[in-house]
C-alpha positions as a LaTeX table, in Angstrom:
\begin{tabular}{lrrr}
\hline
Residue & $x$ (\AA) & $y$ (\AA) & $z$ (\AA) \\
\hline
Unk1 & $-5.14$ & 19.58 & 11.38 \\
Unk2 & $-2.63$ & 18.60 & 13.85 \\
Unk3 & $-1.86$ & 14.77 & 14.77 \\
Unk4 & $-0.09$ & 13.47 & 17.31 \\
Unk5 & $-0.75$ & 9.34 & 16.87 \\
Unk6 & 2.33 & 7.40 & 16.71 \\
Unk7 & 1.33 & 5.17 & 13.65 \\
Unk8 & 3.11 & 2.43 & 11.62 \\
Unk9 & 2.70 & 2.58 & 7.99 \\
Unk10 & 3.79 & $-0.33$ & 5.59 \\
Unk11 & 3.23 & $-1.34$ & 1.73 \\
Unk12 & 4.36 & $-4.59$ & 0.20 \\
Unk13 & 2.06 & $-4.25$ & $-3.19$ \\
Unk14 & 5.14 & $-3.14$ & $-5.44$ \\
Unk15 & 8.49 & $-4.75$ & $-5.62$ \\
Unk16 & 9.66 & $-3.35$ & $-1.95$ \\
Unk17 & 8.96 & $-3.47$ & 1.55 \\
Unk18 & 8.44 & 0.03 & 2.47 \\
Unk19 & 8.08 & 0.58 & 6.25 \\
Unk20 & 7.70 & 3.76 & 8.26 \\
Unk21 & 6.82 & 5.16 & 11.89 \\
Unk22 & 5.24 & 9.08 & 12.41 \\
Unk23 & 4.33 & 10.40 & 14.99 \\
Unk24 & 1.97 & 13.12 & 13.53 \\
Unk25 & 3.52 & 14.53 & 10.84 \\
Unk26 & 6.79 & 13.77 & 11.48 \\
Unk27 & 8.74 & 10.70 & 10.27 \\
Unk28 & 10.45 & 9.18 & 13.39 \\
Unk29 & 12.13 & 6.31 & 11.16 \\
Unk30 & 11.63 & 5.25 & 7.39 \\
Unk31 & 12.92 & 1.66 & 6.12 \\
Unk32 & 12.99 & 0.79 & 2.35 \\
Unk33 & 14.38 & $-2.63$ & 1.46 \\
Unk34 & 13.94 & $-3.39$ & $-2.71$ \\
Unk35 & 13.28 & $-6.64$ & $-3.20$ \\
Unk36 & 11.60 & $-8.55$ & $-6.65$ \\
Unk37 & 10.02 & $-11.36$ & $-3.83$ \\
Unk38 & 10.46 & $-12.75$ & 0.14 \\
Unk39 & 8.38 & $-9.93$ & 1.26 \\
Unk40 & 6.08 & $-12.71$ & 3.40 \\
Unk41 & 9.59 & $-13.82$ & 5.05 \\
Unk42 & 10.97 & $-9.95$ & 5.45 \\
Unk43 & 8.23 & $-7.80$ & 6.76 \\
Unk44 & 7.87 & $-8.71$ & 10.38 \\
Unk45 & 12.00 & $-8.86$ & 10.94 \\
Unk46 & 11.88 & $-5.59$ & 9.22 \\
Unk47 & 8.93 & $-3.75$ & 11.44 \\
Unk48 & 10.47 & $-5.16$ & 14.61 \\
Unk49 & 13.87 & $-3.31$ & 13.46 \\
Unk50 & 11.80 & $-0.34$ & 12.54 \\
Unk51 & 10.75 & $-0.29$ & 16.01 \\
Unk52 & 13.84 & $-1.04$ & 17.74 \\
Unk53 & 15.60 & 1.49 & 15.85 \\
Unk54 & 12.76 & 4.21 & 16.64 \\
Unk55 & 13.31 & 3.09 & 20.20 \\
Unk56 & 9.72 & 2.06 & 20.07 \\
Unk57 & 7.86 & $-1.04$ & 21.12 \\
Unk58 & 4.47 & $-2.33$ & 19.47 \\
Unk59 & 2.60 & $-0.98$ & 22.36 \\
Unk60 & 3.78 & 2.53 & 21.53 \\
Unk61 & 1.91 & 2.60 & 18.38 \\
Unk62 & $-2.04$ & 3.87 & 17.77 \\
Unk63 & $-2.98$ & 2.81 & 14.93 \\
Unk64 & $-1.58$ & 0.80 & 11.74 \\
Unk65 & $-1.87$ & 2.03 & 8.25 \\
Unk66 & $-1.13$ & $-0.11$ & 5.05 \\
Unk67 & $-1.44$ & 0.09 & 1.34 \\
Unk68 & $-3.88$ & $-2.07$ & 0.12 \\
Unk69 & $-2.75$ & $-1.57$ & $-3.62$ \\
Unk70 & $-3.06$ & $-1.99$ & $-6.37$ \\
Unk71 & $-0.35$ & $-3.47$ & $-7.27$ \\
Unk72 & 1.25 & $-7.15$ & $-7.14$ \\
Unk73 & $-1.50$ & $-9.61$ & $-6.17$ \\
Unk74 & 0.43 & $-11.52$ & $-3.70$ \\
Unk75 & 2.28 & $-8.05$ & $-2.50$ \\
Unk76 & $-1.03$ & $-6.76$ & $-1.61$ \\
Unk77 & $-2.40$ & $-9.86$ & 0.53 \\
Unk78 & 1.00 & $-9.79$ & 2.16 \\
Unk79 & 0.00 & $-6.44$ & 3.54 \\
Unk80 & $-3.42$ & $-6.26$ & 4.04 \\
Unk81 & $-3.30$ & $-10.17$ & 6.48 \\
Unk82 & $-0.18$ & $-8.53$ & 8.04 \\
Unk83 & $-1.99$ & $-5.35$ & 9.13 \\
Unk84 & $-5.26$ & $-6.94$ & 10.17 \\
Unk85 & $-3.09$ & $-9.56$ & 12.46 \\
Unk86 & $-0.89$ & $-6.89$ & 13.86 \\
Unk87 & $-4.48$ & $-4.62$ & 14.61 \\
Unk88 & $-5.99$ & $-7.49$ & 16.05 \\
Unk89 & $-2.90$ & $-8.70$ & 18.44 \\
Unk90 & $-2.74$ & $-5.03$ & 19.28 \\
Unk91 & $-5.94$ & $-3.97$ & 19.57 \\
Unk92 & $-5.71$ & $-0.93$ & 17.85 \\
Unk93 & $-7.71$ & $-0.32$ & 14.56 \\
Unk94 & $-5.50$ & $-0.76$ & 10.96 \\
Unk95 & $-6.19$ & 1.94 & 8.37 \\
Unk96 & $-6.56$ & 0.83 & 4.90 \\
Unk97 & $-5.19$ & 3.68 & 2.33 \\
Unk98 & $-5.30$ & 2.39 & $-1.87$ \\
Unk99 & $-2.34$ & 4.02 & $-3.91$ \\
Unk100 & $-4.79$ & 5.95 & $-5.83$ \\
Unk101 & $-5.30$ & 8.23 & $-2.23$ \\
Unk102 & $-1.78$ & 8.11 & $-1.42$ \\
Unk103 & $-0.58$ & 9.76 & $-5.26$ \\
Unk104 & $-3.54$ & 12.17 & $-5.05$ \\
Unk105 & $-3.01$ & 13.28 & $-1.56$ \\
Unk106 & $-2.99$ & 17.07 & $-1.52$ \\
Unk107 & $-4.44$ & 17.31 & $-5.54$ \\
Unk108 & $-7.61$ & 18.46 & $-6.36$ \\
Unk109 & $-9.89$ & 16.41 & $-8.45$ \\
Unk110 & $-9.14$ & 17.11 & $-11.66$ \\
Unk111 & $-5.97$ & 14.53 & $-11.17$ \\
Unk112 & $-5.66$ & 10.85 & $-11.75$ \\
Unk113 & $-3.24$ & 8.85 & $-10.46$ \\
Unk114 & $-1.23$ & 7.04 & $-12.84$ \\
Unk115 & 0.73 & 4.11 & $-11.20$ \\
Unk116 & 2.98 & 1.25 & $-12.80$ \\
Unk117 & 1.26 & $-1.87$ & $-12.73$ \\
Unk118 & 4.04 & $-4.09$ & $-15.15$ \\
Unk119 & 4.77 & $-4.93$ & $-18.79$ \\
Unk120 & 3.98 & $-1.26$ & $-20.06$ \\
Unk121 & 0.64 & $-1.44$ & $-18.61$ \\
Unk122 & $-0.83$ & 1.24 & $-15.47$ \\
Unk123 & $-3.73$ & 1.22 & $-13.11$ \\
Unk124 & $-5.45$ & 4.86 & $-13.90$ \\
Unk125 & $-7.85$ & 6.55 & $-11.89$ \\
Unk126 & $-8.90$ & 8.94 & $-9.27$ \\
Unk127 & $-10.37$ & 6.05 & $-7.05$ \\
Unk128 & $-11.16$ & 2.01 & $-7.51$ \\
Unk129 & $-14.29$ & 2.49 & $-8.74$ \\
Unk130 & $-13.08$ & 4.37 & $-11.55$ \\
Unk131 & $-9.71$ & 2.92 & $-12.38$ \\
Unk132 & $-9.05$ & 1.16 & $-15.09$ \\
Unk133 & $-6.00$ & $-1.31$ & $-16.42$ \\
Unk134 & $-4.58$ & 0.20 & $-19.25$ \\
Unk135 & $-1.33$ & $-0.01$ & $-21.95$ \\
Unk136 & 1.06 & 2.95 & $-21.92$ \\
Unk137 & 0.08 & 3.51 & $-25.55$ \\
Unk138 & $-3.85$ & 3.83 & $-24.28$ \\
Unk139 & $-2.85$ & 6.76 & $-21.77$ \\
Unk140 & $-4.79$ & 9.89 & $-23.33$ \\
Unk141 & $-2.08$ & 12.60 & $-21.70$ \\
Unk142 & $-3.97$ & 15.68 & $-23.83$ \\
Unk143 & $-7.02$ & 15.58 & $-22.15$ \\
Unk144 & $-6.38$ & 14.17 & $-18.31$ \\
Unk145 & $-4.06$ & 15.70 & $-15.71$ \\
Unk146 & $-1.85$ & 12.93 & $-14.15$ \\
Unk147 & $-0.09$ & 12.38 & $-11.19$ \\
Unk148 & 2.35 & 9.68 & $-11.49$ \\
Unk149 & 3.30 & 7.26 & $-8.03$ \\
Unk150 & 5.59 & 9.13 & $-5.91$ \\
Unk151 & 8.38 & 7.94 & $-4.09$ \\
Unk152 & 8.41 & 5.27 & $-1.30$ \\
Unk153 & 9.29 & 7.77 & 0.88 \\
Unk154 & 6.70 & 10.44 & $-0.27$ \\
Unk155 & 3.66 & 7.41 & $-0.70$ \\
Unk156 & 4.29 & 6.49 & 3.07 \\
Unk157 & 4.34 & 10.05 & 4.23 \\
Unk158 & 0.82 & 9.85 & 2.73 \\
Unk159 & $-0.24$ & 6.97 & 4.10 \\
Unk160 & 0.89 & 8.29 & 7.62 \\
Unk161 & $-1.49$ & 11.50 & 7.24 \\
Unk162 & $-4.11$ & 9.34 & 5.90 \\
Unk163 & $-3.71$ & 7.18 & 8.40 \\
Unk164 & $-4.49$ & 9.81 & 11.07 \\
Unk165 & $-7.40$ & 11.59 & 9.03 \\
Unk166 & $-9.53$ & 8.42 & 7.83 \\
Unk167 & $-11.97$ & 7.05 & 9.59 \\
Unk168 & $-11.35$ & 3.54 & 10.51 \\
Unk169 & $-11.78$ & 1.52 & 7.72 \\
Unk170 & $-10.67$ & $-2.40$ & 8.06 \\
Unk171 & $-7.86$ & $-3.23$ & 5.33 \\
Unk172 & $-9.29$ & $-4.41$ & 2.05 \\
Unk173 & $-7.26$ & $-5.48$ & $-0.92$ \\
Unk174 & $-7.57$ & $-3.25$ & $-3.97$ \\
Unk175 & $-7.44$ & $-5.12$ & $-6.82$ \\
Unk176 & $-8.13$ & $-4.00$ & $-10.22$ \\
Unk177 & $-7.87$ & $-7.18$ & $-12.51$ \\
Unk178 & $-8.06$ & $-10.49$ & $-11.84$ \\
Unk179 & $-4.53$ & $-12.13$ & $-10.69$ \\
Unk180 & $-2.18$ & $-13.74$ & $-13.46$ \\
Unk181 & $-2.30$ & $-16.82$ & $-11.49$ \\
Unk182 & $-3.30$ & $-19.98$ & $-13.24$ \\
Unk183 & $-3.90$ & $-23.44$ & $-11.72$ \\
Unk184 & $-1.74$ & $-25.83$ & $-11.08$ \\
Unk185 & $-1.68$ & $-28.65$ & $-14.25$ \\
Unk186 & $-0.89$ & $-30.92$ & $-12.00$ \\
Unk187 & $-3.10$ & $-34.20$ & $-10.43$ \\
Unk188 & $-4.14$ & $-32.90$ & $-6.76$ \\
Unk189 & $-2.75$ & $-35.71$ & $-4.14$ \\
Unk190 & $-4.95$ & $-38.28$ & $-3.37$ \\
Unk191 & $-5.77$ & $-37.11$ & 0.39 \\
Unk192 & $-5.86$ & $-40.50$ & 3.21 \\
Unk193 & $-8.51$ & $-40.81$ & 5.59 \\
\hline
\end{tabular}
């Protein structure tokens, strides 16, 4: 199948801000900035240099594609609100592609994606219906076939393609397990009328 879209392609659920433009199958520009938080503060500076550097504007592109995780809770809703704005400003649809597509892209079913989730524990699974959360120690490598979570660089080449073969699918977070979030011990302010 031969695309020629120019897409944007972004993922925020790990502890990066991976960024790319394709047109088709071809990367025009990748940008990979490692960072363990600020990705809410960094993303749009770092797509608008993506673009400038791609000597691209936002009205170049045709369609948005994002990872919608799993992965870090906060990571993924960073994403997922960032590609539904940008589709919605633009009006041009956003793709959303999980991880567990984006590892298996080009394997045959018999694979299951294993990808890092933290603390020796790993989201495993072929899909999110399937996947579960699971210790390192809990991995049964004798009788599955996995594919571990390529490269930033690989995972948004996948997204691209995706991106271009999916039908259009709004952007909805993939989580797994509940978030590690707790509430706040503290007294809520008393709010003035």
């Amino acid at each position: 199948m031969i695309f020629d879209e120019t897409v944007i392609v972004f993922d925020t659920c790990d502890q990066y801000i991976a960024a790319a433009v394709y047109r088709g199958n071809k990367n025009i520009n990748s940008k990979i900035e490692f960072m363990a938080k600020g990705q809410a503060e960094t993303l749009m500076s770092s797509l608008d240099d993506l673009l400038a550097v791609s000597s691209l504007n936002w009205s170049d592109l045709n369609k948005i594609g994002v990872c919608t995780g799993p992965g870090n809770f906060t990571g993924i809703r960073i994403s997922v609100s960032a590609a539904r704005g940008l589709a919605l400003g633009l009006e041009i649809p956003a793709i959303g592609v999980t991880s567990f597509e984006a590892t298996l892209y080009g394997y045959n079913d018999e694979n299951l994606a294993l990808l890092p989730a933290n603390k020796g524990f790993y989201y495993v699974g072929s899909n999110p219906k399937n996947a579960k959360f699971i210790s390192e120690d809990k991995i049964d490598f004798e009788n599955f076939k996995y594919i571990n979570k390529p490269s930033p660089e690989v995972h948004l080449k996948n997204i691209a393609l995706l991106t271009q073969e999916k039908d259009i699918c709004r952007p909805v977070p993939c989580y797994i397990k509940p978030a590690d979030a707790t509430p706040s011990l503290n007294k809520a302010p008393n709010i003035l009328k």
